mmCIF file of C-alpha atoms in Angstrom:
data_model
loop_
_atom_site.group_PDB
_atom_site.id
_atom_site.type_symbol
_atom_site.label_atom_id
_atom_site.label_comp_id
_atom_site.label_asym_id
_atom_site.label_seq_id
_atom_site.Cartn_x
_atom_site.Cartn_y
_atom_site.Cartn_z
ATOM 1 C CA MET A 13 -0.053 0.320 0.162
ATOM 2 C CA ILE A 14 2.985 2.931 1.005
ATOM 3 C CA LYS A 15 4.937 1.440 -2.137
ATOM 4 C CA MET A 16 1.287 2.271 -4.376
ATOM 5 C CA VAL A 17 0.949 5.928 -2.770
ATOM 6 C CA LYS A 18 4.602 6.881 -3.287
ATOM 7 C CA ILE A 19 4.324 5.306 -7.477
ATOM 8 C CA LEU A 20 1.191 8.161 -7.853
ATOM 9 C CA ILE A 21 2.955 10.897 -5.683
ATOM 10 C CA VAL A 22 5.572 10.297 -8.033
ATOM 11 C CA PHE A 23 3.188 9.913 -10.581
ATOM 12 C CA ALA A 24 1.427 13.372 -9.682
ATOM 13 C CA ILE A 25 4.457 15.552 -9.682
ATOM 14 C CA MET A 26 5.659 14.314 -12.841
ATOM 15 C CA LEU A 27 2.469 15.301 -14.552
ATOM 16 C CA LEU A 28 2.827 18.149 -12.732
ATOM 17 C CA LEU A 29 6.440 19.254 -13.962
ATOM 18 C CA ALA A 30 5.107 17.667 -17.711
ATOM 19 C CA ALA A 31 1.633 19.936 -18.150
ATOM 20 C CA PRO A 32 1.252 23.582 -18.466
ATOM 21 C CA VAL A 33 -0.978 24.846 -15.324
ATOM 22 C CA THR A 34 -3.854 26.830 -15.572
ATOM 23 C CA ALA A 35 -6.077 28.602 -13.311
ATOM 24 C CA ALA A 36 -9.116 28.610 -14.924
ATOM 25 C CA ASN A 37 -11.189 27.274 -11.750
ATOM 26 C CA VAL A 38 -9.283 29.776 -9.431
ATOM 27 C CA THR A 39 -11.707 33.026 -8.403
ATOM 28 C CA THR A 40 -9.862 34.370 -5.410
ATOM 29 C CA VAL A 41 -6.996 34.462 -3.636
ATOM 30 C CA GLU A 42 -6.872 34.685 0.405
ATOM 31 C CA ILE A 43 -4.037 36.214 1.727
ATOM 32 C CA ARG A 44 -4.398 36.145 5.395
ATOM 33 C CA GLY A 45 -2.786 36.973 9.084
ATOM 34 C CA ILE A 46 -1.849 35.220 11.920
ATOM 35 C CA VAL A 47 -5.751 34.046 14.043
ATOM 36 C CA PHE A 48 -6.832 35.483 17.200
ATOM 37 C CA ASP A 49 -8.029 32.209 19.051
ATOM 38 C CA SER A 50 -9.301 33.037 22.402
ATOM 39 C CA GLY A 51 -9.319 29.189 22.682
ATOM 40 C CA SER A 52 -5.778 28.746 22.548
ATOM 41 C CA SER A 53 -3.173 29.576 25.097
ATOM 42 C CA THR A 54 -0.676 30.273 21.953
ATOM 43 C CA TYR A 55 -2.811 33.029 19.753
ATOM 44 C CA ASN A 56 -5.680 34.213 22.314
ATOM 45 C CA THR A 57 -3.250 37.572 22.706
ATOM 46 C CA THR A 58 -2.914 38.421 19.045
ATOM 47 C CA LEU A 59 -4.465 42.045 18.842
ATOM 48 C CA GLN A 60 -1.783 43.528 16.673
ATOM 49 C CA TRP A 61 -0.566 42.270 12.922
ATOM 50 C CA ASP A 62 2.308 43.951 11.222
ATOM 51 C CA ALA A 63 4.027 42.830 7.843
ATOM 52 C CA VAL A 64 5.441 39.843 10.025
ATOM 53 C CA LYS A 65 2.144 38.619 11.423
ATOM 54 C CA PHE A 66 0.289 39.218 7.903
ATOM 55 C CA PRO A 67 2.051 39.108 4.781
ATOM 56 C CA GLY A 68 -0.886 40.920 2.918
ATOM 57 C CA PHE A 69 0.984 44.359 4.317
ATOM 58 C CA TRP A 70 3.705 46.262 2.366
ATOM 59 C CA TYR A 71 7.388 44.597 3.219
ATOM 60 C CA ALA A 72 10.159 45.412 1.304
ATOM 61 C CA LEU A 73 12.531 42.593 1.226
ATOM 62 C CA GLY A 74 15.731 43.972 0.300
ATOM 63 C CA PRO A 75 16.256 46.220 3.248
ATOM 64 C CA GLY A 76 13.737 44.587 5.637
ATOM 65 C CA LYS A 77 11.305 47.383 5.939
ATOM 66 C CA SER A 78 7.799 47.837 6.307
ATOM 67 C CA SER A 79 5.537 50.372 7.583
ATOM 68 C CA GLU A 80 1.934 48.985 8.566
ATOM 69 C CA THR A 81 0.114 47.924 11.647
ATOM 70 C CA LEU A 82 -3.370 46.643 12.193
ATOM 71 C CA LYS A 83 -4.167 46.655 15.774
ATOM 72 C CA ILE A 84 -7.214 46.064 18.415
ATOM 73 C CA ILE A 85 -6.624 48.827 21.190
ATOM 74 C CA ASN A 86 -8.149 49.739 24.710
ATOM 75 C CA GLN A 87 -9.545 46.544 25.139
ATOM 76 C CA PRO A 88 -7.646 43.386 26.551
ATOM 77 C CA ALA A 89 -7.691 39.705 24.793
ATOM 78 C CA SER A 90 -9.542 38.497 27.332
ATOM 79 C CA SER A 91 -12.890 40.835 26.734
ATOM 80 C CA LEU A 92 -12.768 38.888 22.824
ATOM 81 C CA THR A 93 -14.903 35.475 23.407
ATOM 82 C CA ALA A 94 -17.367 33.370 21.608
ATOM 83 C CA ASN A 95 -19.865 35.406 23.757
ATOM 84 C CA ASN A 96 -18.498 38.941 23.557
ATOM 85 C CA ARG A 97 -17.610 39.526 19.842
ATOM 86 C CA VAL A 98 -17.266 43.218 19.426
ATOM 87 C CA ILE A 99 -14.504 45.528 18.586
ATOM 88 C CA GLU A 100 -15.820 48.673 19.926
ATOM 89 C CA LYS A 101 -15.898 52.323 18.640
ATOM 90 C CA GLU A 102 -12.508 53.863 18.640
ATOM 91 C CA ASN A 103 -10.211 50.593 19.280
ATOM 92 C CA LEU A 104 -9.289 49.347 15.988
ATOM 93 C CA GLN A 105 -6.622 50.989 14.508
ATOM 94 C CA TYR A 106 -4.786 51.389 11.226
ATOM 95 C CA ASN A 107 -1.760 52.967 11.224
ATOM 96 C CA THR A 108 1.338 53.192 8.108
ATOM 97 C CA LEU A 109 4.188 55.758 8.420
ATOM 98 C CA ARG A 110 6.969 56.480 5.714
ATOM 99 C CA SER A 111 10.127 54.485 5.374
ATOM 100 C CA ASP A 112 13.233 56.105 3.432
ATOM 101 C CA GLN A 113 14.792 54.858 0.361
ATOM 102 C CA LYS A 114 17.462 55.454 -1.622
ATOM 103 C CA PHE A 115 16.955 56.051 -5.668
ATOM 104 C CA LYS A 116 18.673 53.346 -7.464
ATOM 105 C CA VAL A 117 20.804 55.902 -9.154
ATOM 106 C CA PHE A 118 22.421 57.189 -5.769
ATOM 107 C CA SER A 119 22.859 53.513 -4.367
ATOM 108 C CA GLU A 120 24.516 52.053 -7.385
ATOM 109 C CA LYS A 121 26.210 55.456 -8.759
ATOM 110 C CA SER A 122 26.019 57.846 -5.961
ATOM 111 C CA LYS A 123 24.206 60.314 -8.114
ATOM 112 C CA LYS A 124 21.290 62.276 -6.791
ATOM 113 C CA VAL A 125 18.419 63.071 -8.201
ATOM 114 C CA GLU A 126 17.406 67.315 -8.760
ATOM 115 C CA ASN A 127 14.955 68.139 -5.757
ATOM 116 C CA GLY A 128 15.217 64.862 -4.203
ATOM 117 C CA LEU A 129 15.095 64.500 -0.368
ATOM 118 C CA GLU A 130 18.110 64.080 2.193
ATOM 119 C CA TYR A 131 17.579 61.951 4.896
ATOM 120 C CA ASN A 132 18.738 61.678 8.655
ATOM 121 C CA SER A 133 19.070 58.187 9.768
ATOM 122 C CA SER A 134 19.459 59.538 13.177
ATOM 123 C CA THR A 135 16.754 61.526 13.789
ATOM 124 C CA LYS A 136 14.957 59.683 11.040
ATOM 125 C CA THR A 137 13.449 63.366 9.437
ATOM 126 C CA PHE A 138 13.489 63.987 5.531
ATOM 127 C CA LYS A 139 14.752 67.373 4.577
ATOM 128 C CA LEU A 140 13.925 68.636 0.711
ATOM 129 C CA ASN A 141 16.910 69.600 -1.029
ATOM 130 C CA ALA A 142 18.236 70.743 -4.522
ATOM 131 C CA THR A 143 19.463 67.665 -4.851
ATOM 132 C CA GLY A 144 19.048 64.373 -3.123
ATOM 133 C CA GLY A 145 19.760 60.624 -2.648
ATOM 134 C CA TYR A 146 16.274 59.886 -1.194
ATOM 135 C CA TYR A 147 12.847 59.265 -1.432
ATOM 136 C CA ALA A 148 9.672 58.434 0.958
ATOM 137 C CA ARG A 149 7.787 55.231 0.901
ATOM 138 C CA LEU A 150 4.788 53.391 2.331
ATOM 139 C CA GLY A 151 2.510 51.076 2.349
ATOM 140 C CA TRP A 152 -0.918 51.930 1.980
ATOM 141 C CA PHE A 153 -3.640 48.902 2.622
ATOM 142 C CA GLY A 154 -0.840 46.408 1.133
ATOM 143 C CA ASP A 155 0.211 48.135 -2.200
ATOM 144 C CA LEU A 156 3.751 50.612 -2.254
ATOM 145 C CA TYR A 157 2.767 53.849 -2.701
ATOM 146 C CA VAL A 158 5.341 56.884 -3.160
ATOM 147 C CA ALA A 159 5.167 60.148 -0.217
ATOM 148 C CA VAL A 160 5.138 63.001 -2.534
ATOM 149 C CA ASN A 161 8.084 65.269 -1.143
ATOM 150 C CA GLY A 162 8.284 63.020 1.310
ATOM 151 C CA LYS A 163 4.717 63.955 2.792
ATOM 152 C CA ALA A 164 3.199 60.670 4.160
ATOM 153 C CA ASN A 165 -0.468 62.174 3.697
ATOM 154 C CA LYS A 166 -0.182 62.790 -0.016
ATOM 155 C CA LEU A 167 0.243 59.584 -1.773
ATOM 156 C CA ALA A 168 1.250 58.436 -5.618
ATOM 157 C CA LYS A 169 1.649 54.994 -6.983
ATOM 158 C CA LEU A 170 4.981 54.023 -8.343
ATOM 159 C CA ILE A 171 4.700 53.106 -11.816
ATOM 160 C CA LYS A 172 7.847 52.142 -12.757
ATOM 161 C CA GLU A 173 11.220 51.535 -10.990
ATOM 162 C CA GLN A 174 14.118 49.505 -12.898
ATOM 163 C CA LYS A 175 16.012 46.974 -10.583
ATOM 164 C CA ALA A 176 19.594 47.693 -10.334
ATOM 165 C CA GLU A 177 20.579 45.239 -12.747
ATOM 166 C CA GLU A 178 18.392 45.948 -15.137
ATOM 167 C CA LYS A 179 18.503 47.934 -18.669
ATOM 168 C CA GLN A 180 16.737 49.646 -21.262
ATOM 169 C CA THR A 181 18.275 50.056 -24.744
ATOM 170 C CA LEU A 182 16.478 52.392 -27.024
ATOM 171 C CA LYS A 183 17.037 52.971 -30.673
ATOM 172 C CA LEU A 184 17.184 56.505 -32.172
ATOM 173 C CA GLY A 185 14.026 57.512 -33.378
ATOM 174 C CA THR A 186 11.970 55.112 -31.009
ATOM 175 C CA SER A 187 9.885 55.446 -27.631
ATOM 176 C CA TRP A 188 9.688 53.598 -24.509
ATOM 177 C CA ASN A 189 6.109 53.299 -23.082
ATOM 178 C CA LEU A 190 7.033 53.731 -19.277
ATOM 179 C CA GLY A 191 3.053 53.329 -17.937
ATOM 180 C CA GLU A 192 -0.161 55.709 -17.561
ATOM 181 C CA GLY A 193 0.289 57.529 -21.061
ATOM 182 C CA TYR A 194 3.971 58.340 -20.106
ATOM 183 C CA ASN A 195 6.540 58.123 -23.028
ATOM 184 C CA LEU A 196 10.234 58.599 -23.311
ATOM 185 C CA THR A 197 11.351 59.057 -26.627
ATOM 186 C CA VAL A 198 15.005 59.379 -28.649
ATOM 187 C CA GLU A 199 14.848 62.277 -30.759
ATOM 188 C CA SER A 200 18.554 62.315 -31.709
ATOM 189 C CA LEU A 201 22.281 60.866 -30.386
ATOM 190 C CA ASP A 202 25.408 62.274 -30.841
ATOM 191 C CA THR A 203 28.318 59.887 -30.855
ATOM 192 C CA GLU A 204 31.273 62.461 -31.726
ATOM 193 C CA THR A 205 30.872 64.721 -28.762
ATOM 194 C CA ASN A 206 32.954 63.967 -26.017
ATOM 195 C CA PRO A 207 31.020 63.063 -23.762
ATOM 196 C CA ARG A 208 28.031 61.420 -25.876
ATOM 197 C CA GLN A 209 24.770 63.216 -25.859
ATOM 198 C CA ALA A 210 21.173 62.237 -25.985
ATOM 199 C CA TRP A 211 18.259 64.505 -26.981
ATOM 200 C CA LEU A 212 15.493 62.827 -25.071
ATOM 201 C CA SER A 213 11.658 64.311 -24.528
ATOM 202 C CA PHE A 214 9.202 63.454 -21.855
ATOM 203 C CA ASN A 215 5.684 62.900 -22.820
ATOM 204 C CA LYS A 216 2.066 61.797 -21.355
ATOM 205 C CA ASP A 217 -0.873 61.149 -23.563
ATOM 206 C CA GLY A 218 0.446 62.698 -26.473
ATOM 207 C CA LYS A 219 1.468 65.874 -24.878
ATOM 208 C CA ASN A 220 5.299 67.020 -24.514
ATOM 209 C CA LEU A 221 6.206 67.853 -21.389
ATOM 210 C CA ASP A 222 9.774 68.059 -21.463
ATOM 211 C CA GLN A 223 12.939 68.128 -23.871
ATOM 212 C CA ARG A 224 16.079 67.610 -22.516
ATOM 213 C CA VAL A 225 19.740 66.853 -23.816
ATOM 214 C CA VAL A 226 21.471 64.692 -21.254
ATOM 215 C CA ASN A 227 25.493 63.550 -21.325
ATOM 216 C CA GLU A 228 26.168 60.168 -20.541
ATOM 217 C CA GLY A 229 26.731 58.881 -17.375
ATOM 218 C CA GLU A 230 24.406 61.613 -16.179
ATOM 219 C CA VAL A 231 21.080 61.492 -14.679
ATOM 220 C CA TYR A 232 17.726 63.220 -16.036
ATOM 221 C CA THR A 233 15.312 64.636 -13.727
ATOM 222 C CA TYR A 234 11.780 65.657 -14.962
ATOM 223 C CA ILE A 235 10.437 67.835 -12.268
ATOM 224 C CA GLU A 236 6.603 69.192 -12.296
ATOM 225 C CA LYS A 237 5.753 72.419 -10.906
ATOM 226 C CA ASN A 238 2.757 71.227 -8.688
ATOM 227 C CA VAL A 239 1.177 68.445 -7.576
ATOM 228 C CA ASN A 240 -1.523 68.437 -5.503
ATOM 229 C CA GLY A 241 -0.058 71.496 -3.543
ATOM 230 C CA GLU A 242 3.552 70.356 -3.569
ATOM 231 C CA SER A 243 6.279 72.410 -5.415
ATOM 232 C CA ASP A 244 8.785 71.032 -7.852
ATOM 233 C CA VAL A 245 8.258 67.206 -7.549
ATOM 234 C CA PRO A 246 10.841 65.043 -9.015
ATOM 235 C CA VAL A 247 8.037 62.546 -11.258
ATOM 236 C CA PHE A 248 10.519 61.233 -13.544
ATOM 237 C CA VAL A 249 13.791 59.957 -12.968
ATOM 238 C CA THR A 250 16.540 57.944 -15.490
ATOM 239 C CA TYR A 251 20.243 57.640 -15.934
ATOM 240 C CA VAL A 252 21.965 57.938 -19.309
ATOM 241 C CA ASP A 253 24.124 54.957 -19.188
ATOM 242 C CA SER A 254 25.851 54.636 -22.400
ATOM 243 C CA ILE A 255 25.308 56.021 -26.216
ATOM 244 C CA PHE A 256 26.551 53.676 -28.871
ATOM 245 C CA THR A 257 26.179 52.875 -32.256
ATOM 246 C CA GLY A 258 25.361 49.192 -33.682
ATOM 247 C CA ALA A 259 27.549 46.255 -34.577
ATOM 248 C CA GLU A 260 26.971 47.192 -38.631
ATOM 249 C CA GLY A 261 27.242 50.706 -38.123
ATOM 250 C CA MET A 262 23.832 51.819 -39.231
ATOM 251 C CA SER A 263 21.872 52.354 -36.231
ATOM 252 C CA THR A 264 22.040 54.084 -32.593
ATOM 253 C CA PHE A 265 21.331 53.446 -29.458
ATOM 254 C CA VAL A 266 21.272 55.110 -25.894
ATOM 255 C CA GLN A 267 20.932 52.741 -22.536
ATOM 256 C CA LEU A 268 19.344 53.669 -19.281
ATOM 257 C CA ARG A 269 19.205 52.595 -16.265
ATOM 258 C CA TYR A 270 17.481 53.415 -12.649
ATOM 259 C CA THR A 271 14.411 54.543 -14.042
ATOM 260 C CA TRP A 272 11.685 55.904 -11.671
ATOM 261 C CA LEU A 273 8.521 57.007 -12.282
ATOM 262 C CA ILE A 274 5.233 58.240 -9.650
ATOM 263 C CA SER A 275 2.316 59.115 -10.941
ATOM 264 C CA GLN A 276 0.466 62.597 -10.595
ATOM 265 C CA ASN A 277 -2.626 61.479 -9.673
ATOM 266 C CA VAL A 278 -2.371 61.639 -5.798
ATOM 267 C CA LEU A 279 -4.511 60.434 -2.760
ATOM 268 C CA GLU A 280 -4.546 63.217 -0.410
ATOM 269 C CA ILE A 281 -5.678 62.029 3.283
ATOM 270 C CA LYS A 282 -6.855 64.207 5.686
ATOM 271 C CA ALA A 283 -8.201 64.112 8.796
ATOM 272 C CA GLY A 284 -11.713 62.684 9.237
ATOM 273 C CA ASP A 285 -11.697 61.278 5.634
ATOM 274 C CA LYS A 286 -13.612 57.992 5.746
ATOM 275 C CA PHE A 287 -12.368 54.917 4.308
ATOM 276 C CA GLY A 288 -14.484 51.734 5.271
ATOM 277 C CA VAL A 289 -15.219 51.367 8.099
ATOM 278 C CA PHE A 290 -12.278 53.667 9.053
ATOM 279 C CA GLU A 291 -12.033 57.493 10.036
ATOM 280 C CA ALA A 292 -8.400 59.496 9.172
ATOM 281 C CA LYS A 293 -7.787 60.590 13.082
ATOM 282 C CA GLU A 294 -4.593 61.764 12.127
ATOM 283 C CA ALA A 295 -2.810 62.501 8.799
ATOM 284 C CA ASN A 296 0.700 64.599 8.605
ATOM 285 C CA GLU A 297 3.634 64.151 6.332
ATOM 286 C CA ASN A 298 5.074 61.403 8.979
ATOM 287 C CA TYR A 299 2.337 58.865 9.351
ATOM 288 C CA VAL A 300 -1.463 58.486 8.904
ATOM 289 C CA LEU A 301 -3.515 57.098 11.525
ATOM 290 C CA LEU A 302 -7.233 55.736 11.252
ATOM 291 C CA HIS A 303 -9.485 54.061 13.519
ATOM 292 C CA ASN A 304 -13.364 53.003 13.347
ATOM 293 C CA LYS A 305 -14.604 55.765 14.996
ATOM 294 C CA ASP A 306 -18.096 55.185 14.335
ATOM 295 C CA ASN A 307 -18.620 51.427 13.736
ATOM 296 C CA PRO A 308 -18.094 48.929 16.181
ATOM 297 C CA ILE A 309 -16.914 45.466 14.424
ATOM 298 C CA LYS A 310 -19.326 42.896 15.058
ATOM 299 C CA LEU A 311 -17.592 39.301 14.707
ATOM 300 C CA GLY A 312 -20.399 36.991 14.118
ATOM 301 C CA GLN A 313 -20.180 33.266 14.286
ATOM 302 C CA ASN A 314 -19.144 32.315 10.376
ATOM 303 C CA SER A 315 -19.102 36.289 8.808
ATOM 304 C CA VAL A 316 -16.664 37.951 6.879
ATOM 305 C CA GLN A 317 -16.368 41.429 8.040
ATOM 306 C CA PRO A 318 -15.450 43.909 5.324
ATOM 307 C CA LEU A 319 -12.724 46.973 6.541
ATOM 308 C CA TYR A 320 -11.737 49.170 3.753
ATOM 309 C CA GLY A 321 -11.025 47.691 0.034
ATOM 310 C CA GLU A 322 -9.983 44.041 -0.363
ATOM 311 C CA LEU A 323 -8.996 44.037 3.537
ATOM 312 C CA LYS A 324 -12.056 41.887 5.606
ATOM 313 C CA PHE A 325 -12.070 39.566 9.027
ATOM 314 C CA LYS A 326 -12.561 36.501 8.339
ATOM 315 C CA VAL A 327 -14.571 34.637 11.542
ATOM 316 C CA ALA A 328 -14.955 31.033 12.092
ATOM 317 C CA ASP A 329 -17.943 28.629 12.474
ATOM 318 C CA SER A 330 -17.598 27.880 16.238
ATOM 319 C CA SER A 331 -20.019 28.859 19.285
ATOM 320 C CA THR A 332 -17.159 27.686 21.683
ATOM 321 C CA ALA A 333 -14.500 30.448 20.793
ATOM 322 C CA LEU A 334 -13.731 33.296 19.068
ATOM 323 C CA ARG A 335 -11.465 32.787 16.031
ATOM 324 C CA PHE A 336 -10.877 35.504 13.485
ATOM 325 C CA TYR A 337 -7.722 36.562 11.270
ATOM 326 C CA PRO A 338 -7.337 39.569 9.100
ATOM 327 C CA TYR A 339 -7.326 38.922 5.347
ATOM 328 C CA PHE A 340 -6.812 40.568 1.573
ATOM 329 C CA GLU A 341 -9.083 38.647 -0.700
ATOM 330 C CA GLN A 342 -7.835 38.709 -4.273
ATOM 331 C CA VAL A 343 -10.194 38.235 -7.385
ATOM 332 C CA ILE A 344 -8.218 36.734 -10.405
ATOM 333 C CA LYS A 345 -9.720 37.835 -13.829
ATOM 334 C CA ASP A 346 -8.879 35.663 -16.643
ATOM 335 C CA SER A 347 -6.903 32.478 -16.656
ATOM 336 C CA PRO A 348 -4.226 32.572 -19.177
ATOM 337 C CA LYS A 349 -1.863 29.347 -19.618
ATOM 338 C CA VAL A 350 1.305 28.737 -17.290
ATOM 339 C CA ASP A 351 4.397 27.284 -18.113
ATOM 340 C CA PHE A 352 5.271 25.707 -14.819
ATOM 341 C CA LYS A 353 8.166 23.836 -16.039
ATOM 342 C CA ALA A 354 9.952 27.627 -16.309
ATOM 343 C CA THR A 355 9.174 28.616 -12.832
ATOM 344 C CA ILE A 356 9.787 25.230 -10.466
ATOM 345 C CA ALA A 357 13.307 25.939 -9.833
ATOM 346 C CA ASN A 358 12.210 28.719 -8.082
ATOM 347 C CA ALA A 359 9.339 26.963 -5.899
ATOM 348 C CA THR A 360 9.918 25.855 -3.020
ATOM 349 C CA THR A 361 7.077 24.510 -1.319
ATOM 350 C CA THR A 362 3.705 22.898 -2.434
ATOM 351 C CA THR A 363 0.522 23.617 -0.348
ATOM 352 C CA THR A 364 -3.078 23.479 -0.445
ATOM 353 C CA THR A 365 -3.562 26.765 1.906
ATOM 354 C CA SER A 366 -2.717 30.072 1.566
ATOM 355 C CA THR A 367 -1.578 31.224 4.821
ATOM 356 C CA ALA A 368 1.266 33.511 6.215
ATOM 357 C CA SER A 369 3.335 30.427 7.284
ATOM 358 C CA THR A 370 3.166 28.982 3.694
ATOM 359 C CA LEU A 371 3.347 31.845 1.742
ATOM 360 C CA SER A 372 6.289 33.251 3.123
ATOM 361 C CA SER A 373 7.955 30.095 3.177
ATOM 362 C CA ALA A 374 7.367 30.068 -0.889
ATOM 363 C CA ALA A 375 9.204 33.277 -1.753
ATOM 364 C CA THR A 376 11.480 33.392 -4.046
ATOM 365 C CA THR A 377 13.280 36.203 -6.567
ATOM 366 C CA PRO A 378 11.565 37.074 -9.729
ATOM 367 C CA SER A 379 13.851 36.955 -12.754
ATOM 368 C CA THR A 380 14.825 40.121 -14.765
ATOM 369 C CA SER A 381 15.354 41.002 -18.062
ATOM 370 C CA SER A 382 17.010 43.514 -20.344
ATOM 371 C CA GLN A 383 15.063 44.746 -23.112
ATOM 372 C CA GLU A 384 15.965 47.143 -26.655
ATOM 373 C CA ALA A 385 12.638 48.531 -28.354
ATOM 374 C CA GLY A 386 13.135 49.381 -32.015
ATOM 375 C CA ALA A 387 15.284 46.322 -32.431
ATOM 376 C CA ALA A 388 16.043 42.741 -31.266
ATOM 377 C CA GLN A 389 14.696 41.823 -27.708
ATOM 378 C CA VAL A 390 17.759 41.054 -25.794
ATOM 379 C CA SER A 391 15.832 38.693 -23.307
ATOM 380 C CA SER A 392 12.523 38.656 -21.830
ATOM 381 C CA PRO A 393 10.678 36.249 -19.106
ATOM 382 C CA VAL A 394 9.427 32.992 -20.396
ATOM 383 C CA THR A 395 6.655 32.767 -17.795
ATOM 384 C CA LYS A 396 3.186 34.731 -18.420
ATOM 385 C CA PRO A 397 1.785 35.016 -14.641
ATOM 386 C CA VAL A 398 -1.898 34.594 -13.944
ATOM 387 C CA THR A 399 -3.267 37.924 -14.829
ATOM 388 C CA ALA A 400 -4.865 39.746 -11.259
ATOM 389 C CA LYS A 401 -6.353 43.223 -10.597
ATOM 390 C CA SER A 402 -4.178 46.147 -9.853
ATOM 391 C CA ARG A 403 -2.698 44.594 -6.548
ATOM 392 C CA GLN A 404 1.133 43.475 -6.795
ATOM 393 C CA TRP A 405 1.847 40.603 -4.548
ATOM 394 C CA ASN A 406 5.136 40.142 -3.183
ATOM 395 C CA TRP A 407 5.034 36.452 -3.279
ATOM 396 C CA ILE A 408 4.978 33.247 -5.902
ATOM 397 C CA PHE A 409 3.597 30.103 -4.364
ATOM 398 C CA PHE A 410 2.066 26.705 -6.120
ATOM 399 C CA ALA A 411 -0.596 25.130 -5.079
ATOM 400 C CA ALA A 412 -1.576 21.543 -5.928
ATOM 401 C CA ALA A 413 -4.867 19.957 -5.255
ATOM 402 C CA GLY A 414 -4.663 15.927 -4.185
ATOM 403 C CA LEU A 415 -3.015 13.595 -6.978
ATOM 404 C CA VAL A 416 -4.823 15.201 -9.731
ATOM 405 C CA ALA A 417 -2.518 17.309 -10.959
ATOM 406 C CA THR A 418 -4.130 20.519 -10.819
ATOM 407 C CA GLY A 419 -2.425 23.475 -9.887
ATOM 408 C CA TYR A 420 -2.428 27.504 -9.700
ATOM 409 C CA LEU A 421 0.281 29.892 -9.759
ATOM 410 C CA VAL A 422 -0.327 33.552 -8.456
ATOM 411 C CA LEU A 423 2.019 36.546 -8.767
ATOM 412 C CA ARG A 424 2.527 39.501 -6.565
ATOM 413 C CA LYS A 425 5.454 41.632 -7.836
ATOM 414 C CA GLY A 426 7.460 43.300 -5.179
#
């Protein structure tokens, strides 16, 4: 019998390795935090969740930084029982605070950015400067945002940030689609001057925002005069790494690195603003604090309690103990096929549930690519991830259901 089970398991694994995987039957993905369990001696004091206890919150693996906390205050854990299932008004808090981050061009090339921030690690304060190597960022309900001019209450999505090893090669006359309607076009390249020069134009939705001649080895920064009341905001940054003539001597190219771009669609948070069950209690340049000012949270048996957006509490179907946990629920919109063979080298764990522990154990490093626009592509990722909404999950995990070789691949790109 044991031998037969082993054979079946090996057969199932072989099927998984050999066949493409689809997510046609997957409708939602649940990313959950550690449970509160009034009947457990281990989990009956869980009243606070950060990125360690709740992998749905934003976490930067490299520097080991996070910014979000959800916690229950002003009522002891012993007050939450099977017979008392209410988090009272003002007792549930969500807090996020800004964190320092170096621009890639500063960390890799020691080049500062026009109108960037300076950061004092001793006092943990930011200062606007003519040039600076830092920007401020923070998590907002699991997603990464940039704090505009260092203000934690003015949030802009980070549209693009090239990794340290990434390069973008553009042929003369071609454009780079950066996202959200932004394009960078190579108008002219001069390989005869010293240093070599690139004439670049920065556009949005077909409208020219800026044109600049940039020397090889220099940083190009586009400054927006006004972004939601903030003056002289660096919106786009790129580094001209090299300008060269192709092998045939007929075409010229520019290679860009450390590119960074933020949205000008800013979420400004003010005291009194509503976010689901929460209201902003404090919102300033350092942090944002929300609480359930007017809404007690009733943790009814076998229920789901929406908090804000995709953040919810799920409550167990138990009459003898109160068990609940926070989670993000992600709906997968479509179901393209995924070549599992291309990702098996990175997958480390197979499981049927997406718990906090299993997700963290299956973390992997995404592959990198260098692309050449207007010419041949140098390299490209071989996998096509399942397309989800706009959220970007920080983990890759694989779930195998039974021995029928049904697999699902979900990607959050950090």
